[in-house]
CSV table of C-alpha atoms and ligand atoms in Angstrom, one decimal:
chain,number,residue,atom,x,y,z
A,209,MET,CA,0.0,0.0,0.0
A,210,ILE,CA,1.3,3.4,-0.9
A,211,LYS,CA,1.8,5.6,2.1
A,212,ARG,CA,-0.4,8.7,2.2
A,213,ALA,CA,1.8,11.8,1.9
A,214,THR,CA,2.0,13.8,5.0
A,215,GLY,CA,2.7,17.6,5.2
A,216,MET,CA,0.3,18.1,2.3
A,217,TYR,CA,-3.3,19.4,2.3
A,218,GLU,CA,-6.0,16.9,2.9
A,219,HIS,CA,-7.6,17.9,-0.5
A,220,PHE,CA,-6.0,19.7,-3.3
A,221,SER,CA,-8.3,22.4,-4.6
A,222,ARG,CA,-6.3,22.4,-7.8
A,223,ASN,CA,-5.8,18.9,-8.9
A,224,GLY,CA,-5.4,16.4,-11.7
A,225,ARG,CA,-9.2,15.9,-12.2
A,226,GLU,CA,-8.8,13.3,-14.9
A,227,ALA,CA,-7.2,11.1,-12.3
A,228,GLY,CA,-10.5,11.4,-10.3
A,229,ASP,CA,-8.6,12.1,-7.2
A,230,ASP,CA,-8.5,15.4,-5.4
A,231,ARG,CA,-5.1,14.4,-4.0
A,232,ALA,CA,-3.5,14.2,-7.4
A,233,THR,CA,-1.5,17.3,-8.4
A,234,HIS,CA,-2.1,19.1,-11.6
A,235,TYR,CA,1.4,18.3,-12.9
A,236,CYS,CA,1.8,16.2,-16.1
A,237,ALA,CA,2.2,12.4,-15.7
A,238,GLY,CA,5.9,11.6,-15.0
A,239,CYS,CA,6.7,15.2,-13.9
A,240,GLY,CA,9.2,15.4,-11.0
A,241,HIS,CA,7.5,18.4,-9.3
A,242,GLY,CA,4.8,16.4,-7.6
A,243,ILE,CA,7.4,13.9,-6.2
A,244,ILE,CA,9.6,16.7,-5.0
A,245,LEU,CA,6.8,18.6,-3.2
A,246,LYS,CA,5.8,15.4,-1.6
A,247,LEU,CA,9.3,14.8,-0.3
A,248,ILE,CA,9.5,18.3,1.0
A,249,GLY,CA,6.0,18.1,2.7
A,250,GLU,CA,6.9,14.8,4.3
A,251,ALA,CA,10.2,16.0,5.6
A,252,MET,CA,8.6,19.2,7.0
A,253,ALA,CA,6.0,17.1,8.8
A,254,ASP,CA,8.5,14.6,10.2
A,255,LEU,CA,10.8,17.4,11.4
A,256,GLY,CA,7.8,19.2,13.0
A,257,ILE,CA,8.4,22.5,11.2
A,258,GLN,CA,5.4,22.6,9.0
A,259,ASN,CA,3.3,25.0,11.1
A,260,ASP,CA,6.2,27.5,11.4
A,261,SER,CA,7.6,27.3,7.9
A,262,VAL,CA,7.2,29.8,5.1
A,263,PHE,CA,7.5,28.4,1.6
A,264,VAL,CA,8.5,30.8,-1.2
A,265,GLY,CA,7.2,29.7,-4.6
A,266,PRO,CA,8.5,30.6,-8.0
A,267,VAL,CA,7.0,31.5,-11.4
A,268,GLY,CA,6.8,28.4,-13.6
A,269,CYS,CA,5.1,25.0,-13.4
A,270,ALA,CA,5.7,25.0,-9.6
A,271,THR,CA,3.8,28.2,-9.1
A,272,PHE,CA,0.9,26.3,-7.7
A,273,CYS,CA,2.9,24.6,-5.0
A,274,TYR,CA,0.7,26.5,-2.5
A,275,TYR,CA,-2.2,24.2,-3.4
A,276,TYR,CA,-0.3,21.2,-2.1
A,277,ILE,CA,2.2,21.8,0.8
A,278,ASP,CA,0.4,22.7,4.0
A,279,CYS,CA,2.4,25.6,5.4
A,280,GLY,CA,2.6,29.4,5.0
A,281,HIS,CA,3.2,30.5,1.4
A,282,ILE,CA,4.4,33.5,-0.5
A,283,SER,CA,4.5,33.6,-4.3
A,284,ALA,CA,7.6,35.5,-5.6
A,285,PRO,CA,7.8,37.3,-8.9
A,286,HIS,CA,9.8,35.6,-11.6
A,287,GLY,CA,13.3,34.8,-10.5
A,288,ARG,CA,12.9,36.5,-7.2
A,289,ALA,CA,12.2,33.6,-4.8
A,290,SER,CA,15.7,33.8,-3.3
A,291,ALA,CA,15.4,37.6,-2.8
A,292,VAL,CA,12.0,37.2,-1.1
A,293,ALA,CA,13.4,34.3,1.0
A,294,THR,CA,16.3,36.5,2.0
A,295,GLY,CA,14.0,39.2,3.3
A,296,LEU,CA,11.8,36.7,5.1
A,297,SER,CA,14.7,34.9,6.8
A,298,ARG,CA,15.9,38.2,8.1
A,299,VAL,CA,12.7,39.4,9.5
A,300,LEU,CA,11.6,36.0,10.7
A,301,PRO,CA,14.9,34.6,12.0
A,302,ASP,CA,13.2,31.9,14.0
A,303,LYS,CA,11.1,30.5,11.2
A,304,PRO,CA,12.2,27.9,8.7
A,305,VAL,CA,12.2,29.6,5.3
A,306,ILE,CA,12.1,27.4,2.1
A,307,ALA,CA,12.5,28.7,-1.4
A,308,TYR,CA,11.7,26.6,-4.5
A,309,GLN,CA,12.8,27.6,-8.0
A,310,GLY,CA,13.0,26.0,-11.4
A,311,ASP,CA,15.9,26.4,-13.8
A,312,GLY,CA,14.3,29.1,-15.9
A,313,ASP,CA,13.5,31.0,-12.8
A,314,LEU,CA,16.7,30.5,-10.9
A,315,GLY,CA,19.2,29.8,-13.7
A,316,ALA,CA,18.2,32.7,-15.9
A,317,ILE,CA,16.3,35.8,-14.7
A,318,GLY,CA,17.0,35.1,-11.0
A,319,PHE,CA,20.5,33.8,-11.1
A,320,ASN,CA,22.1,36.8,-9.5
A,321,ASN,CA,19.6,36.9,-6.7
A,322,ALA,CA,20.2,33.2,-5.9
A,323,PHE,CA,24.0,33.5,-6.3
A,324,GLN,CA,24.3,36.5,-4.1
A,325,ALA,CA,22.1,34.9,-1.4
A,326,ALA,CA,24.3,31.8,-1.5
A,327,ASN,CA,27.4,34.0,-1.3
A,328,ARG,CA,26.0,35.8,1.7
A,329,GLY,CA,25.0,32.5,3.3
A,330,GLU,CA,21.4,33.6,3.7
A,331,ASN,CA,19.5,31.5,6.2
A,332,PHE,CA,17.1,29.5,4.1
A,333,ALA,CA,16.8,26.2,2.2
A,334,LEU,CA,16.7,26.5,-1.6
A,335,PHE,CA,15.4,23.7,-3.8
A,336,PHE,CA,16.4,24.1,-7.4
A,337,VAL,CA,14.5,22.0,-9.9
A,338,ASN,CA,16.4,21.4,-13.1
A,339,ASN,CA,14.5,20.0,-16.0
A,340,ALA,CA,16.9,21.6,-18.6
A,341,LEU,CA,14.3,24.0,-20.1
A,342,PHE,CA,11.6,26.6,-19.5
A,343,ALA,CA,8.7,24.2,-19.1
A,344,MET,CA,5.6,26.2,-18.3
A,345,THR,CA,6.1,28.5,-21.3
A,346,GLY,CA,6.5,25.7,-23.8
A,347,GLY,CA,10.0,24.3,-23.6
A,348,GLN,CA,12.3,27.1,-24.5
A,349,MET,CA,16.1,26.9,-23.9
A,350,ALA,CA,17.2,27.7,-20.3
A,351,PRO,CA,20.7,28.2,-19.1
A,352,THR,CA,20.7,24.6,-18.0
A,353,THR,CA,19.7,23.2,-21.5
A,354,LEU,CA,22.2,20.5,-22.5
A,355,GLU,CA,24.6,21.0,-25.4
A,356,GLY,CA,22.8,19.9,-28.6
A,357,GLN,CA,19.4,19.7,-26.8
A,358,VAL,CA,16.5,20.5,-29.0
A,359,THR,CA,14.1,23.0,-27.5
A,360,THR,CA,11.5,25.3,-29.1
A,361,THR,CA,14.2,28.1,-29.3
A,362,THR,CA,17.0,25.8,-30.3
A,363,PRO,CA,15.4,23.7,-33.0
A,364,TYR,CA,18.7,22.5,-34.3
A,365,GLY,CA,20.0,21.8,-30.8
A,366,ARG,CA,21.8,24.1,-28.4
A,367,ASP,CA,24.9,25.4,-30.1
A,368,VAL,CA,27.3,26.3,-27.4
A,369,VAL,CA,29.2,28.7,-29.6
A,370,ALA,CA,26.1,30.8,-30.0
A,371,ALA,CA,24.2,30.0,-26.8
A,372,GLY,CA,26.9,29.2,-24.2
A,373,TYR,CA,27.4,26.1,-22.2
A,374,PRO,CA,25.0,24.5,-19.7
A,375,LEU,CA,25.0,26.3,-16.4
A,376,ARG,CA,26.1,24.0,-13.5
A,377,VAL,CA,24.7,25.8,-10.5
A,378,CYS,CA,26.0,23.4,-7.9
A,379,GLU,CA,29.5,23.7,-9.3
A,380,VAL,CA,29.3,27.5,-9.3
A,381,PHE,CA,27.9,27.6,-5.7
A,382,GLU,CA,30.6,25.2,-4.6
A,383,THR,CA,33.2,27.9,-5.1
A,384,LEU,CA,31.5,30.1,-2.5
A,385,GLU,CA,32.6,30.0,1.2
A,386,ALA,CA,29.2,30.6,2.8
A,387,PRO,CA,26.9,27.7,1.8
A,388,VAL,CA,26.5,25.0,4.4
A,389,PHE,CA,25.2,22.3,2.2
A,390,ILE,CA,25.1,21.7,-1.6
A,391,GLU,CA,23.9,18.5,-3.2
A,392,ARG,CA,22.6,17.4,-6.6
A,393,VAL,CA,20.0,14.6,-6.7
A,394,SER,CA,17.5,13.3,-9.1
A,395,VAL,CA,13.9,12.0,-9.0
A,396,ALA,CA,14.1,10.0,-12.2
A,397,ASP,CA,13.8,6.6,-10.5
A,398,THR,CA,13.1,5.0,-7.1
A,399,LYS,CA,16.7,4.7,-6.1
A,400,ARG,CA,17.4,8.3,-6.9
A,401,ILE,CA,14.2,9.5,-5.2
A,402,MET,CA,15.5,7.9,-1.9
A,403,GLN,CA,18.7,9.8,-2.2
A,404,ALA,CA,16.8,13.0,-3.0
A,405,LYS,CA,14.6,12.4,0.1
A,406,LYS,CA,17.8,12.3,2.2
A,407,ALA,CA,19.2,15.5,0.8
A,408,ILE,CA,15.9,17.3,1.1
A,409,ARG,CA,15.6,16.2,4.7
A,410,LYS,CA,19.1,17.3,5.4
A,411,ALA,CA,18.6,20.8,3.9
A,412,LEU,CA,15.4,21.2,6.1
A,413,GLU,CA,17.2,20.0,9.2
A,414,ILE,CA,19.9,22.7,8.6
A,415,GLN,CA,17.0,25.1,8.2
A,416,LYS,CA,15.3,23.9,11.3
A,417,GLU,CA,18.5,24.5,13.2
A,418,LYS,CA,18.9,27.9,11.4
A,419,LYS,CA,22.5,27.1,10.4
A,420,GLY,CA,22.5,28.9,7.1
A,421,PHE,CA,22.2,28.4,3.4
A,422,ALA,CA,21.4,24.9,2.2
A,423,PHE,CA,21.0,24.1,-1.5
A,424,VAL,CA,19.6,21.1,-3.3
A,425,GLU,CA,19.5,20.8,-7.0
A,426,ILE,CA,17.0,18.2,-8.2
A,427,LEU,CA,17.1,16.8,-11.7
A,428,SER,CA,13.5,16.4,-12.6
A,429,PRO,CA,12.1,15.0,-15.9
A,430,CYS,CA,9.6,17.1,-18.0
A,431,PRO,CA,8.0,14.4,-20.2
A,432,ASN,CA,5.7,17.0,-21.7
A,433,ASN,CA,8.4,19.1,-23.3
A,434,MET,CA,10.7,16.2,-23.9
A,435,ARG,CA,7.9,14.8,-26.0
A,436,GLU,CA,8.4,11.4,-24.4
A,437,ASP,CA,6.3,9.1,-22.3
A,438,PRO,CA,7.0,9.3,-18.6
A,439,VAL,CA,9.0,6.0,-18.4
A,440,LYS,CA,11.2,6.9,-21.4
A,441,ALA,CA,11.6,10.5,-20.2
A,442,ALA,CA,12.9,9.2,-16.9
A,443,GLU,CA,15.3,6.8,-18.6
A,444,SER,CA,16.7,9.3,-20.9
A,445,PHE,CA,17.1,11.7,-18.0
A,446,THR,CA,19.3,9.4,-16.1
A,447,GLN,CA,21.3,8.5,-19.2
A,448,ILE,CA,21.8,12.0,-20.6
A,449,MET,CA,21.4,14.6,-17.9
A,450,GLU,CA,23.8,13.1,-15.4
A,451,LYS,CA,26.6,13.3,-17.9
A,452,THR,CA,26.5,17.0,-17.7
A,453,TYR,CA,25.0,17.2,-14.2
A,454,PRO,CA,26.7,14.5,-12.1
A,455,LEU,CA,24.8,13.6,-8.9
A,456,GLY,CA,26.5,13.9,-5.5
A,457,ASN,CA,27.3,16.0,-2.6
A,458,PHE,CA,29.4,19.1,-3.2
A,459,LYS,CA,29.6,20.5,0.3
A,460,ASP,CA,28.4,19.6,3.7
A,461,ARG,CA,29.7,21.5,6.7
A,462,SER,CA,26.4,21.1,8.7
A,463,GLU,CA,28.1,19.3,11.6
A,464,LYS,CA,30.5,22.1,12.3
A,465,ALA,CA,28.3,25.0,11.3
A,466,ALA,CA,26.8,27.0,14.2
A,467,PRO,CA,23.3,28.6,14.1
A,468,VAL,CA,23.4,32.0,12.4
A,469,PRO,CA,23.2,34.8,15.0
A,470,LYS,CA,19.7,36.2,15.0
A,471,ASN,CA,20.4,39.7,16.0
A,472,VAL,CA,23.2,41.1,14.0
A,473,PRO,CA,24.1,44.4,15.6
A,474,HIS,CA,22.8,47.3,13.5
A,475,LYS,CA,22.0,50.9,14.0
A,476,THR,CA,18.4,52.0,14.5
A,477,VAL,CA,16.8,54.5,12.1
A,478,LYS,CA,17.1,57.0,14.9
A,479,GLU,CA,20.8,56.5,15.3
A,480,LEU,CA,21.3,56.7,11.6
A,481,MET,CA,19.1,59.6,10.9
A,482,ALA,CA,19.4,61.8,14.0
A,483,GLY,CA,22.7,60.8,15.6
A,484,GLY,CA,20.7,59.2,18.4
A,485,LYS,CA,18.7,62.3,19.2
A,486,GLU,CA,15.0,62.2,19.5
A,487,THR,CA,13.4,63.3,16.3
A,488,VAL,CA,10.6,65.8,16.2
A,489,PRO,CA,7.4,64.2,14.8
A,490,MET,CA,6.3,65.8,11.5
A,491,LYS,CA,3.1,67.9,11.9
A,492,TYR,CA,0.5,68.8,9.2
A,493,ASN,CA,0.3,72.5,9.0
A,494,PRO,CA,-2.1,73.7,6.3
A,495,SER,CA,-1.0,77.3,6.4
A,496,PHE,CA,2.6,76.5,5.6
A,497,ARG,CA,3.5,77.3,2.0
A,498,GLU,CA,5.8,74.8,0.2
A,499,ARG,CA,9.5,75.9,-0.4
A,500,ARG,CA,11.6,74.4,-3.1
A,501,PHE,CA,15.4,74.8,-3.0
A,502,LYS,CA,18.1,73.9,-5.4
A,503,PHE,CA,21.7,74.1,-4.4
A,504,SER,CA,24.3,73.7,-7.1
A,505,GLY,CA,28.0,74.0,-7.9
A,506,PHE,CA,31.1,71.9,-8.2
A,507,GLY,CA,31.5,68.7,-6.2
A,508,GLY,CA,33.7,69.4,-3.2
A,509,GLN,CA,32.1,72.9,-2.6
A,510,GLY,CA,29.8,71.6,0.1
A,511,ILE,CA,26.7,71.8,-2.0
A,512,LEU,CA,25.1,68.6,-0.6
A,513,SER,CA,26.1,69.5,3.0
A,514,LEU,CA,24.4,72.9,2.5
A,515,GLY,CA,21.2,71.2,1.4
A,516,LEU,CA,21.4,68.8,4.3
A,517,VAL,CA,21.7,71.6,6.9
A,518,VAL,CA,18.6,73.2,5.4
A,519,ALA,CA,16.8,69.9,5.5
A,520,GLU,CA,17.9,69.2,9.1
A,521,ALA,CA,16.7,72.6,10.2
A,522,ALA,CA,13.3,71.9,8.6
A,523,ALA,CA,13.1,68.5,10.2
A,524,SER,CA,13.9,69.9,13.6
A,525,GLU,CA,10.7,72.0,13.4
A,526,GLY,CA,8.6,69.1,12.5
A,527,LYS,CA,8.2,70.0,8.8
A,528,PHE,CA,8.0,67.5,6.1
A,529,VAL,CA,11.2,67.6,4.1
A,530,SER,CA,13.0,65.8,1.3
A,531,TRP,CA,16.7,66.0,0.2
A,532,MET,CA,17.8,64.5,-3.0
A,533,PRO,CA,21.4,64.7,-4.3
A,534,SER,CA,22.5,64.6,-7.9
A,535,TYR,CA,26.2,63.8,-8.5
A,536,GLY,CA,28.3,64.5,-11.4
A,537,PRO,CA,30.5,61.6,-12.7
A,538,GLU,CA,33.5,63.0,-10.8
A,539,GLN,CA,33.8,63.1,-7.0
A,540,ARG,CA,35.6,66.5,-7.1
A,541,GLY,CA,35.4,69.1,-9.9
A,542,GLY,CA,32.3,67.8,-11.6
A,543,SER,CA,28.9,69.5,-11.1
A,544,ALA,CA,26.7,68.5,-8.2
A,545,SER,CA,23.4,69.6,-7.0
A,546,CYS,CA,20.8,68.8,-4.5
A,547,ALA,CA,17.1,69.5,-4.3
A,548,VAL,CA,15.3,70.2,-1.0
A,549,ARG,CA,11.6,70.4,-0.6
A,550,VAL,CA,9.9,71.6,2.6
A,551,TRP,CA,6.2,71.3,3.0
A,552,ALA,CA,3.3,71.0,5.4
A,553,LYS,CA,2.4,67.5,4.3
A,554,GLU,CA,3.9,64.3,2.9
A,555,ILE,CA,6.1,65.0,-0.2
A,556,GLY,CA,5.2,62.9,-3.2
A,557,SER,CA,8.3,63.6,-5.2
A,558,PRO,CA,11.7,64.9,-4.0
A,559,THR,CA,12.6,66.5,-7.4
A,560,VAL,CA,12.7,70.2,-7.7
A,561,ASP,CA,12.3,71.5,-11.3
A,562,ASP,CA,11.3,75.2,-10.5
A,563,PRO,CA,13.0,76.2,-7.3
A,564,ASP,CA,11.9,79.2,-5.2
A,565,VAL,CA,15.5,79.6,-4.2
A,566,LEU,CA,18.5,78.7,-6.4
A,567,ILE,CA,22.0,78.8,-5.0
A,568,ALA,CA,24.6,78.6,-7.8
A,569,MET,CA,28.2,78.3,-6.9
A,570,ASN,CA,29.7,77.8,-10.3
A,571,GLN,CA,29.1,79.0,-13.9
A,572,PRO,CA,27.7,75.8,-15.4
A,573,SER,CA,25.1,75.5,-12.7
A,574,LEU,CA,24.2,79.2,-12.9
A,575,GLU,CA,23.7,78.9,-16.7
A,576,ARG,CA,21.8,75.6,-16.4
A,577,PHE,CA,19.4,76.4,-13.5
A,578,ALA,CA,18.9,80.2,-13.7
A,579,PRO,CA,16.1,79.8,-16.3
A,580,THR,CA,14.3,77.4,-14.0
A,581,VAL,CA,13.7,79.6,-11.0
A,582,ALA,CA,10.0,80.1,-10.2
A,583,LYS,CA,8.4,83.5,-10.7
A,584,GLY,CA,8.8,85.5,-7.4
A,585,GLY,CA,11.8,83.3,-6.5
A,586,THR,CA,15.4,84.3,-5.6
A,587,LEU,CA,18.6,83.5,-7.5
A,588,LEU,CA,21.6,83.8,-5.3
A,589,PHE,CA,24.9,83.2,-7.0
A,590,GLU,CA,28.6,83.5,-6.4
A,591,ALA,CA,29.4,87.1,-7.4
A,592,SER,CA,32.8,86.3,-8.9
A,593,ILE,CA,31.2,84.2,-11.7
A,594,LYS,CA,31.1,86.0,-15.0
A,595,ALA,CA,28.0,84.7,-16.7
A,596,ASP,CA,25.2,85.9,-19.0
A,597,ILE,CA,22.3,85.2,-16.6
A,598,LYS,CA,18.9,84.4,-18.2
A,599,SER,CA,16.5,84.2,-15.3
A,600,PRO,CA,12.8,84.5,-15.9
A,601,PRO,CA,11.1,87.9,-15.2
A,602,GLY,CA,10.0,88.4,-11.6
A,603,VAL,CA,13.0,86.6,-10.2
A,604,ARG,CA,15.1,88.4,-7.7
A,605,VAL,CA,18.8,88.1,-8.8
A,606,ILE,CA,21.5,88.6,-6.1
A,607,PRO,CA,25.2,88.2,-6.8
A,608,PHE,CA,26.7,87.4,-3.5
A,609,PRO,CA,30.5,87.3,-2.8
A,610,ALA,CA,30.4,84.1,-0.8
A,611,SER,CA,34.0,83.1,-1.4
A,612,ALA,CA,35.2,86.6,-0.4
A,613,VAL,CA,33.1,86.5,2.8
A,614,ALA,CA,34.5,83.1,3.6
A,615,ASN,CA,38.0,84.2,2.9
A,616,GLU,CA,37.8,87.3,5.0
A,617,SER,CA,36.4,85.2,7.9
A,618,GLY,CA,39.5,83.0,7.7
A,619,VAL,CA,37.7,79.9,6.4
A,620,PRO,CA,38.2,79.9,2.6
A,621,LYS,CA,36.4,76.6,2.1
A,622,ALA,CA,33.2,77.7,3.8
A,623,SER,CA,31.4,79.4,0.8
A,624,ASN,CA,28.5,77.1,1.4
A,625,THR,CA,28.2,78.3,5.0
A,626,ALA,CA,28.3,81.9,3.6
A,627,PHE,CA,25.4,81.1,1.4
A,628,LEU,CA,23.5,79.6,4.4
A,629,GLY,CA,24.1,82.9,6.3
A,630,ALA,CA,23.0,84.9,3.2
A,631,MET,CA,19.8,82.9,2.9
A,632,THR,CA,19.1,83.4,6.6
A,633,GLY,CA,19.8,87.2,6.3
A,634,LEU,CA,17.4,87.4,3.3
A,635,GLY,CA,14.7,85.6,5.2
A,636,LEU,CA,14.6,82.8,2.6
A,637,LEU,CA,14.6,80.0,5.2
A,638,PRO,CA,11.3,79.6,7.0
A,639,PHE,CA,12.9,78.3,10.2
A,640,SER,CA,14.2,79.8,13.4
A,641,GLU,CA,17.8,81.0,13.3
A,642,LYS,CA,18.5,78.9,16.3
A,643,ASN,CA,17.5,75.7,14.5
A,644,ILE,CA,19.5,76.7,11.4
A,645,LYS,CA,22.6,77.3,13.6
A,646,ASP,CA,22.0,74.0,15.5
A,647,ALA,CA,21.8,72.2,12.2
A,648,LEU,CA,25.0,73.8,11.0
A,649,ALA,CA,26.8,72.9,14.2
A,650,GLU,CA,25.4,69.3,14.0
A,651,SER,CA,26.9,69.0,10.4
A,652,PHE,CA,30.3,69.4,12.0
A,653,SER,CA,29.7,66.9,14.8
A,654,ALA,CA,32.6,64.8,13.5
A,655,LYS,CA,34.9,67.9,13.4
A,656,PRO,CA,33.8,70.1,16.3
A,657,ALA,CA,36.8,72.5,15.8
A,658,LEU,CA,35.1,73.7,12.7
A,659,VAL,CA,31.9,74.8,14.3
A,660,GLU,CA,33.1,78.2,15.6
A,661,PRO,CA,34.9,79.3,12.4
A,662,ASN,CA,31.8,78.4,10.4
A,663,MET,CA,29.6,80.4,12.8
A,664,ARG,CA,31.9,83.3,12.0
A,665,VAL,CA,31.3,82.9,8.3
A,666,PHE,CA,27.6,82.6,8.9
A,667,GLU,CA,27.4,85.9,10.8
A,668,ALA,CA,29.7,87.7,8.3
A,669,ALA,CA,27.4,86.6,5.5
A,670,LYS,CA,24.3,87.9,7.3
A,671,LYS,CA,26.1,91.2,7.9
A,672,TRP,CA,27.0,91.5,4.3
A,673,ILE,CA,23.3,91.0,3.3
A,674,SER,CA,22.2,93.5,6.0
A,675,ASP,CA,24.7,96.1,4.8
A,676,ASN,CA,24.2,95.6,1.0
A,677,ILE,CA,20.8,94.3,0.3
A,678,ASN,CA,18.1,94.7,3.0
B,278,SF4,S1,5.4,21.0,-18.4
B,278,SF4,FE1,7.0,19.7,-17.6
B,278,SF4,S2,7.7,20.6,-15.7
B,278,SF4,FE2,5.7,21.5,-16.3
B,278,SF4,S3,4.2,20.2,-15.2
B,278,SF4,FE3,4.5,19.3,-17.2
B,278,SF4,S4,6.1,17.8,-17.0
B,278,SF4,FE4,6.1,19.1,-15.2
């Protein structure tokens, strides 16, 4: 008597109806998927992990695995099961996470996801079903297709000169340090199924003990696309596939491997974003008018830091704010800019196309962005720049000698701070001066000796504005 599979649903709501049995899967006769899912379900039940496990299904013939194995399921987009399993295993470090992918799914579109997960030693079990083609979509060539194999997209057989060589995933993963267990098995006949059962169980034991990345490649016939009856398909699978994909264990360090630590130390969002300080909750303020800033100049002039100080000052008053940098190709000397939006409510897009305030610290950015300033806005630029300025009518244009102010204050590199002082003096920043200065001081928290000199520049810039503009 055939033992009733455990770990599976009592009735399959998607089933092979022609078999007249609601516990028959929908897979074609002779397909390996049904056998593999049964082996996984049984092992999960035997190990007592079924109620806790999350199974990440692929796109392909195995998509409907959630109709069969009785555990938690998530369906991943094509090729992304390893990426989804990575996320799950990190947020659910105590739960067994199991990913299942075919060779089109893992070997082609999702290879980098799976490879990088293996290289990081992510804490999940990955079952990789290799039938040497894209099965669900009609038998196209996959990276695992054998040399000379006829598929719908290689009608004359896979030509390795044009289409490359079959991808041996176990052999590739074997080169990596992190995986705990790698084995290739087959479900083409009873003897092989018994070996597959052991490998699947081993991978799930490793996952039960949360010891890291376990990988089992399973050679699985696809009689439908091989255009063979199930018995012949299984025979040719053992005779042909195993020449390219030899069965066996490639790595097993499960005895020595320790459970992966659950809580890898990391900084909280508060620590990352506010240096450990309490952040001010953002408040909706319908009377506050949106302000859009663009800061631009050469990389290395402190453009991005200037934008950050403005953004920090806004955040410290509970205003909604976004800061978006744009880098030139060079670290120094190329153009850089950043956009800052401050508003009374959530900001949908951080881009600024028509700033209310434009700071231009070099000629290319002055020429590029001056025409974009919004009507009624302000263009404040480095006065030493010789440029033909084309700003729209209704824009206030102020040449400001930021580099001279910074120089005379003894801090030649602080032109950006001079612009901050100038904006404050002109009343362009809708925040308290205390919060602006606090944000400026905070920006030098790693170099406290620079706080006082920059405050000098800030005050000198405000004085220049007071003496010459207001
Ligand atoms: S097409 Fe192939 S892989 Fe898909 S269910 Fe049928 S036999 Fe299985």
